[in-house]
Amino acid sequence: MRRKVIAGNWKMNNDLKETQNLISKLSAGLSNSEVNCDVIVCPPFTSLSEAYALLKDTKIKLGAQNMYFESSGAFTGEISAAMLKSVGCEYVILGHSERRNIFGESDELINSKIKKAITSGLKPIFCVGELLEEREAGIMEEVIKRQVKAGLEGVSSDDMSKLIIAYEPVWAIGTGKTASPDQAQEVHALIRNLIKEKYGAPVSEKIIIQYGGSVKPDNAKELLSQKDIDGALVGGACLKADSFIGIMQGA
Ligand code: 13P
């Protein structure tokens, strides 16, 4: 049995004061509820240090939303893996569709980031997902296969235990349109099978594959009860402590 992992991607939301508010509501809420899953929050860079200080005595883990693959130097505006480690991050979201589609990140760039994160001791939450037009054109499988294969190029079997994959169909992100449990399960099984082909069954049976895209407290339980759905990567609904905890309770 894989333990479920629920992660909250805050995206570009919450200044320092709002971070303090949300984290104190989350830790207070969690101390009063039965939650049987691992929890990660991924605030923006400017809130990581504060979030780490506030989360120290809780079981909630900290992640960042992006990083660059170089160690240091003239890369204005970028953040390194070591910098993220130094403010308490254990995880880093890489390959999010907003990075791919708004900021033009390629599979190759994402692969370099994944390898750097792993060698630096950060655990990547590696996102893949097809656009609506790709699903409608019948090339969803092809897109997912390409993203998974390219993203994991040169990643060893041992290192796969340090990585989470998140399937986020782009048409379901922030639209209120969730993939049905069957639709999501189909792609999760496809991804697990790709991992099995490359790394073998023991690795594919262990890997955590999260679903993301309009996950809410009222659809979480059904999605999370699917055989190959091992958690959720939550956007909008993680910005309110109640709804984020509601999702955890569905795990
Ligand atoms: P929403 O939950 O707002 O659809 O966002 C999902 C997501 O992109 C998480 O990374």
PDB file of N, CA and C in Angstrom, residues 4 20 36 39 51 72 107 109-110 125 158 173 178 217 227:
ATOM      1  N   LYS A   4      -0.754   7.930   0.888  1.00  0.00           N
ATOM      2  CA  LYS A   4      -1.138   9.062   0.035  1.00  0.00           C
ATOM      3  C   LYS A   4      -0.336  10.322   0.403  1.00  0.00           C
ATOM      4  N   GLN A  20       1.638  33.562   7.001  1.00  0.00           N
ATOM      5  CA  GLN A  20       1.536  33.291   8.439  1.00  0.00           C
ATOM      6  C   GLN A  20       0.112  32.861   8.797  1.00  0.00           C
ATOM      7  N   ASN A  36      -4.703  10.959   7.561  1.00  0.00           N
ATOM      8  CA  ASN A  36      -3.819   9.820   7.424  1.00  0.00           C
ATOM      9  C   ASN A  36      -3.069   9.853   6.083  1.00  0.00           C
ATOM     10  N   VAL A  39       1.682  15.395   4.022  1.00  0.00           N
ATOM     11  CA  VAL A  39       1.232  16.708   3.551  1.00  0.00           C
ATOM     12  C   VAL A  39       2.449  17.573   3.215  1.00  0.00           C
ATOM     13  N   ALA A  51       7.664  30.124   6.203  1.00  0.00           N
ATOM     14  CA  ALA A  51       6.855  28.903   6.275  1.00  0.00           C
ATOM     15  C   ALA A  51       7.641  27.812   7.008  1.00  0.00           C
ATOM     16  N   SER A  72      25.085  28.215  -9.380  1.00  0.00           N
ATOM     17  CA  SER A  72      25.169  29.625  -8.992  1.00  0.00           C
ATOM     18  C   SER A  72      25.629  30.416 -10.209  1.00  0.00           C
ATOM     19  N   ASP A 107      10.983  20.064 -22.351  1.00  0.00           N
ATOM     20  CA  ASP A 107      11.235  18.783 -21.685  1.00  0.00           C
ATOM     21  C   ASP A 107      12.705  18.675 -21.262  1.00  0.00           C
ATOM     22  N   LEU A 109      14.883  21.111 -20.551  1.00  0.00           N
ATOM     23  CA  LEU A 109      15.174  21.975 -19.400  1.00  0.00           C
ATOM     24  C   LEU A 109      14.642  21.328 -18.116  1.00  0.00           C
ATOM     25  N   ILE A 110      13.441  20.805 -18.204  1.00  0.00           N
ATOM     26  CA  ILE A 110      12.827  20.176 -17.023  1.00  0.00           C
ATOM     27  C   ILE A 110      13.664  18.981 -16.577  1.00  0.00           C
ATOM     28  N   ILE A 125       8.713  17.012  -7.533  1.00  0.00           N
ATOM     29  CA  ILE A 125       7.327  16.639  -7.857  1.00  0.00           C
ATOM     30  C   ILE A 125       7.216  16.968  -9.341  1.00  0.00           C
ATOM     31  N   ASP A 158      17.504   3.901  -8.574  1.00  0.00           N
ATOM     32  CA  ASP A 158      17.595   4.269  -7.149  1.00  0.00           C
ATOM     33  C   ASP A 158      16.997   5.644  -6.900  1.00  0.00           C
ATOM     34  N   ILE A 173      -7.030  22.278 -14.943  1.00  0.00           N
ATOM     35  CA  ILE A 173      -6.384  23.150 -13.954  1.00  0.00           C
ATOM     36  C   ILE A 173      -7.102  24.489 -13.855  1.00  0.00           C
ATOM     37  N   THR A 178     -12.891  18.771 -13.422  1.00  0.00           N
ATOM     38  CA  THR A 178     -11.967  17.699 -13.025  1.00  0.00           C
ATOM     39  C   THR A 178     -12.012  16.583 -14.055  1.00  0.00           C
ATOM     40  N   PRO A 217     -12.617  19.270  -1.844  1.00  0.00           N
ATOM     41  CA  PRO A 217     -13.019  18.292  -0.833  1.00  0.00           C
ATOM     42  C   PRO A 217     -14.120  17.344  -1.339  1.00  0.00           C
ATOM     43  N   LYS A 227      -7.198   3.033  -8.005  1.00  0.00           N
ATOM     44  CA  LYS A 227      -6.052   2.150  -7.747  1.00  0.00           C
ATOM     45  C   LYS A 227      -4.684   2.837  -7.920  1.00  0.00           C
TER      46      LYS A 227
END
